[in-house]
Tab-separated table of C-alpha atoms in Angstrom:
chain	number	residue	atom	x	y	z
Y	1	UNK	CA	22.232	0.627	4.573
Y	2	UNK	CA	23.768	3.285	2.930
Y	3	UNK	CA	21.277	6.282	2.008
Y	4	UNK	CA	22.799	6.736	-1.319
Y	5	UNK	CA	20.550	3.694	-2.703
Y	6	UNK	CA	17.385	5.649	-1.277
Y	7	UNK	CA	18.608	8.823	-2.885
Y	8	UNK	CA	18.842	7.035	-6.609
Y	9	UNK	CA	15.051	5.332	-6.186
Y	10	UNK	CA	13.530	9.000	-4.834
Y	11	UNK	CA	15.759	10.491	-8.098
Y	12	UNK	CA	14.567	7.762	-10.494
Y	13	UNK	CA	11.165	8.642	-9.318
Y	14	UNK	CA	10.932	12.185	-9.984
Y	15	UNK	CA	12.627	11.873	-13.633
Y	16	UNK	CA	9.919	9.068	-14.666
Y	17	UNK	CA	7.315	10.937	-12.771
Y	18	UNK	CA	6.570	8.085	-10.307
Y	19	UNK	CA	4.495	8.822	-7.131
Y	20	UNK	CA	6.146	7.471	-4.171
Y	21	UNK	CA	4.680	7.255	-0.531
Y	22	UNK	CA	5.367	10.463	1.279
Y	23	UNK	CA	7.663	10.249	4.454
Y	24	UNK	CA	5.035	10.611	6.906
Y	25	UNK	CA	2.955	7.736	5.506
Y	26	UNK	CA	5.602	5.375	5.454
Y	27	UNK	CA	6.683	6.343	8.730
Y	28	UNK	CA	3.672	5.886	10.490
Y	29	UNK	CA	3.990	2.109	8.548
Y	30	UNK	CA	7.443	1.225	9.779
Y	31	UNK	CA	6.461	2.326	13.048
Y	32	UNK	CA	3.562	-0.044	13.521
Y	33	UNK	CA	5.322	-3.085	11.812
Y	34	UNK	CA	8.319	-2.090	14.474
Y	35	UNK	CA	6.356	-1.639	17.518
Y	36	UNK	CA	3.559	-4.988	16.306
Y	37	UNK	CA	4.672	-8.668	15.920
Y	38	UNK	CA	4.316	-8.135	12.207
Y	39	UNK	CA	6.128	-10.734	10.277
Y	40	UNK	CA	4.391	-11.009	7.569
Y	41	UNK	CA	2.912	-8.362	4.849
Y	42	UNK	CA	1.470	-8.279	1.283
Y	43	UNK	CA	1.596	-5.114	-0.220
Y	44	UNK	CA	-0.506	-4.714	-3.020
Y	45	UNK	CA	1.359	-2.113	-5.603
Y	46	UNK	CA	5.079	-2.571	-5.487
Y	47	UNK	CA	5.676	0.533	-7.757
Y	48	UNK	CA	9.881	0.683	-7.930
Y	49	UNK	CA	10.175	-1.039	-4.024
Y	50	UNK	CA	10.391	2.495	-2.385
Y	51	UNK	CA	8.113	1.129	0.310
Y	52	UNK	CA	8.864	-2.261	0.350
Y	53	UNK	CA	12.220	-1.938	1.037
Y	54	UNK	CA	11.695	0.434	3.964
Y	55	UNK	CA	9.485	-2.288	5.918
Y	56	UNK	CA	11.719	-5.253	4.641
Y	57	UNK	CA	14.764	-3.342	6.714
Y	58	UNK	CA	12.472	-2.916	10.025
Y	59	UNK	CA	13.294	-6.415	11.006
Y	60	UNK	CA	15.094	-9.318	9.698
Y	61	UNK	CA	12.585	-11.724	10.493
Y	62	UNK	CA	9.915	-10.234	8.309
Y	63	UNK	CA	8.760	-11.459	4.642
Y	64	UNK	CA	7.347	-9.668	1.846
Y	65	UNK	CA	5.116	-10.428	-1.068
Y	66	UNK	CA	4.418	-7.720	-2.750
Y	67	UNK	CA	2.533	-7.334	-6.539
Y	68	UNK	CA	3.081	-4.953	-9.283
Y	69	UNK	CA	1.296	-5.375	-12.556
Y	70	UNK	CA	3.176	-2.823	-15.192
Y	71	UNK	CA	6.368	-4.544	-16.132
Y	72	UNK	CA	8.531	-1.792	-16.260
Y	73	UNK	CA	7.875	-0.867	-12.431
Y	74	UNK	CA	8.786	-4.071	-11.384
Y	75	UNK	CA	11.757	-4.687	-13.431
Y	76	UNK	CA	12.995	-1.870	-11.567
Y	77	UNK	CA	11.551	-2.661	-8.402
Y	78	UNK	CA	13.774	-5.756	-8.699
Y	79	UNK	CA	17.130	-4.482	-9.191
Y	80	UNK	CA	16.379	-1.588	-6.254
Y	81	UNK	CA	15.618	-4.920	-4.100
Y	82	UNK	CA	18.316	-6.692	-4.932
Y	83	UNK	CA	21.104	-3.298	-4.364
Y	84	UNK	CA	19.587	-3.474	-0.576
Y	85	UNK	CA	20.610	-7.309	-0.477
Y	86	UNK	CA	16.713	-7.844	0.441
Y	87	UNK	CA	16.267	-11.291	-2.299
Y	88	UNK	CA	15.126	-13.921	1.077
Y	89	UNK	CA	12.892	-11.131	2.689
Y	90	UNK	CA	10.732	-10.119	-0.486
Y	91	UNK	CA	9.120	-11.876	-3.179
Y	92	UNK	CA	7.614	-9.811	-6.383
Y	93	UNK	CA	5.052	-11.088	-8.132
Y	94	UNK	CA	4.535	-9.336	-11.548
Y	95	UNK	CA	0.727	-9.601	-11.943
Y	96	UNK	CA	-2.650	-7.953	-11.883
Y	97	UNK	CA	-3.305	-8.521	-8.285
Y	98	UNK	CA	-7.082	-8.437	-9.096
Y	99	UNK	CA	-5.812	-11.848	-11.165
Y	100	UNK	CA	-3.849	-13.475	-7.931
Y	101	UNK	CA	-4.951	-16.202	-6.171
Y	102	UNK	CA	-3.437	-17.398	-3.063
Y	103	UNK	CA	-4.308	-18.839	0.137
Y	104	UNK	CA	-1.187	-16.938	2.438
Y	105	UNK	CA	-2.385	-15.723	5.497
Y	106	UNK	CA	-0.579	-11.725	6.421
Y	107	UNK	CA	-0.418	-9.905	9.360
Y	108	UNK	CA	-0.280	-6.419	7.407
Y	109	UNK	CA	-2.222	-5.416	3.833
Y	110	UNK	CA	-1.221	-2.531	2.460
Y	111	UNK	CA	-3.067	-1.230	-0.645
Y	112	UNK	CA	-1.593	1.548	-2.807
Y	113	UNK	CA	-2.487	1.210	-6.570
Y	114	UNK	CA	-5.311	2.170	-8.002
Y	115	UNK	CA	-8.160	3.619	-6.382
Y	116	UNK	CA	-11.193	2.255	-8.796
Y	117	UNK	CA	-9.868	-1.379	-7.735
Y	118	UNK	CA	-9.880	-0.828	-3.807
Y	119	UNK	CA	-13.142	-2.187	-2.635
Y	120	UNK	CA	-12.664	-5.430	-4.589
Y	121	UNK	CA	-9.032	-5.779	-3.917
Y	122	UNK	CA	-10.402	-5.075	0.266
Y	123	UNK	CA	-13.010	-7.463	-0.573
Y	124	UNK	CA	-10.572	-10.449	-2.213
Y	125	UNK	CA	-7.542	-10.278	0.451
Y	126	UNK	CA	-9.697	-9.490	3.905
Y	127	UNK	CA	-9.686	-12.798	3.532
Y	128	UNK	CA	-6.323	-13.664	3.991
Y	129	UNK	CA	-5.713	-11.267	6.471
Y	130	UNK	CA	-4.867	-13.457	10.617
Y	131	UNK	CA	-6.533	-12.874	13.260
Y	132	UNK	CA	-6.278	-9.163	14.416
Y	133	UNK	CA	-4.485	-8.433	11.169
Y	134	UNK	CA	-4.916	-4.875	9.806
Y	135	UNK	CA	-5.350	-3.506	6.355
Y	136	UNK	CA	-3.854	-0.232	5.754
Y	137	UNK	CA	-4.950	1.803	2.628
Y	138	UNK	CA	-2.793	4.824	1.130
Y	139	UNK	CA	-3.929	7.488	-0.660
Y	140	UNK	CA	-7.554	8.240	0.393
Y	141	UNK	CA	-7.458	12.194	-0.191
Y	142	UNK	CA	-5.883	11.769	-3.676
Y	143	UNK	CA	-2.982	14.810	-3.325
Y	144	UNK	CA	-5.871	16.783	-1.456
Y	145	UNK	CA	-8.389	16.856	-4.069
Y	146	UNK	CA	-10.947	15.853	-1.862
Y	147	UNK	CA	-10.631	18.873	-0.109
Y	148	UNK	CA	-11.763	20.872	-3.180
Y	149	UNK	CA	-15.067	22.288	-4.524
Y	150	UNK	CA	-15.977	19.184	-6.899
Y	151	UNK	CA	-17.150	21.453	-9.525
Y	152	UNK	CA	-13.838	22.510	-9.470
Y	153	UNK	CA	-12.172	19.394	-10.866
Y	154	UNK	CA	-12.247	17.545	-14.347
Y	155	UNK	CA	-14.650	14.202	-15.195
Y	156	UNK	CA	-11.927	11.468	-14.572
Y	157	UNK	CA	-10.997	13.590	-11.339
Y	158	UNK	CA	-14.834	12.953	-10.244
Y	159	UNK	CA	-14.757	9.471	-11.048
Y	160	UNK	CA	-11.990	9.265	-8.259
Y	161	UNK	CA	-13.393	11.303	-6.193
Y	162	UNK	CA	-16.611	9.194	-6.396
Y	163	UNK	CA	-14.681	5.790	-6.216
Y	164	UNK	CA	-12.750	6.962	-3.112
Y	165	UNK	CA	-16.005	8.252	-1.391
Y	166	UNK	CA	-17.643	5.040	-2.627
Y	167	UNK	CA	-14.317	3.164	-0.323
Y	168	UNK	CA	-14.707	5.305	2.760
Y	169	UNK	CA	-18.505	4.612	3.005
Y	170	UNK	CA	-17.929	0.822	2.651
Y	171	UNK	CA	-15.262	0.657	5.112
Y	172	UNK	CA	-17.337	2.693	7.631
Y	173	UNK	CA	-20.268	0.608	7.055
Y	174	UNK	CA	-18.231	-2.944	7.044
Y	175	UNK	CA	-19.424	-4.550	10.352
Y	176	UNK	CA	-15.748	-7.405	9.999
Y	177	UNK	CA	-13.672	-4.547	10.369
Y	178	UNK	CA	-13.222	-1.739	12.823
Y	179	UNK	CA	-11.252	1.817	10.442
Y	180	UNK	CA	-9.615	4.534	11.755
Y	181	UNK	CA	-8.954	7.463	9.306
Y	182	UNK	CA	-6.056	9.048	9.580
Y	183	UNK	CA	-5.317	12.831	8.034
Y	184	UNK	CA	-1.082	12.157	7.397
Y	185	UNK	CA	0.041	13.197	3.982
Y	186	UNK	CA	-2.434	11.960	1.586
Y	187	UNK	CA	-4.494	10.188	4.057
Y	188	UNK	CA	-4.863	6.854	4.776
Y	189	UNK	CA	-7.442	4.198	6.639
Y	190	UNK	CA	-6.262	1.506	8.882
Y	191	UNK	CA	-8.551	-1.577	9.237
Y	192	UNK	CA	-8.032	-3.788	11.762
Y	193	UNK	CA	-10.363	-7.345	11.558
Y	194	UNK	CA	-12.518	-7.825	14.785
Y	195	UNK	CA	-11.733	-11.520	16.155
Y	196	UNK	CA	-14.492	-14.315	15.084
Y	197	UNK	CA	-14.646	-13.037	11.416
């Protein structure tokens, strides 16, 4: 696939001051979908399909649900789909993923919106993770703020703070799932559910 289409989505990002994954982040994804008999993912927070696109073309056998709530994002996430040809592979779902019920069963959860929402969103989908299946969670040292003095940082940037902290502790403490933490860009947790739960 021509690079050009990446190029536009990374441009469209940094004009409407979208976050993307970094490059190392979403490598270390590809790599394990590529290298795992992952064929199928839900990846909670589409934003504009940077990500989603880059594991849809790891294989052709692999399908994609993936949720975005704010309308605009997904609108655009759409037509960046459809310019890689990617239509049978991934299916967006504009909605609150909080608000989504199904009973779809995923090799790979990824979670990448926001980070008040993760323990219940880890909470809701663990369940429809298969056997072995692994959740992977982006963005656990918020663009290194965690590394800072927190006296150093604003209210709402506590809150985070506090809310991420809150995530690590349950994850390390969650007895279904074994985490490894991993320092690569912005950081990110890999949870992989122990057979027999």
């Amino acid at each position: 696939m021509d690079t050009k289409d990446f190029k536009y989505i990374e441009k469209y990002a940094e004009e409407h001051n979208i976050e993307l994954m970094e490059k190392g982040s979403i490598k270390f994804i590809t790599k394990y979908i590529s290298e795992n008999n992952v064929k199928k993912i839900l990846e909670i927070g589409t934003s504009i399909g940077y990500l989603t696109i880059k594991m849809a073309l790891c294989k052709d056998n692999i399908k994609i649900t993936t949720i975005e709530k704010d309308c605009n994002k997904y609108i655009e996430a759409l037509k960046n789909i459809k310019s890689f040809e990617l239509e049978k592979q991934i299916s967006l779902v504009l909605k609150d993923a909080l608000e989504l019920e199904t009973d779809e069963k995923y090799d790979l959860i990824i979670i990448d919106i926001a980070k008040g929402d993760y323990i219940e969103l880890f909470k809701k989908y663990s369940n429809n993770l298969n056997n072995n299946g692994i959740i992977i969670t982006n963005n656990l040292n918020y663009n290194n703020i965690m590394d800072q003095e927190i006296e150093n940082v604003d209210e709402n940037t506590k809150k985070v703070i506090s809310r991420i902290e809150e995530y690590i502790e349950y994850l390390m403490n969650n007895n279904d799932f074994k985490t490894k933490f991993y320092k690569i860009d912005d950081g990110l947790s890999v949870s992989r559910k122990l057979e027999n739960n």
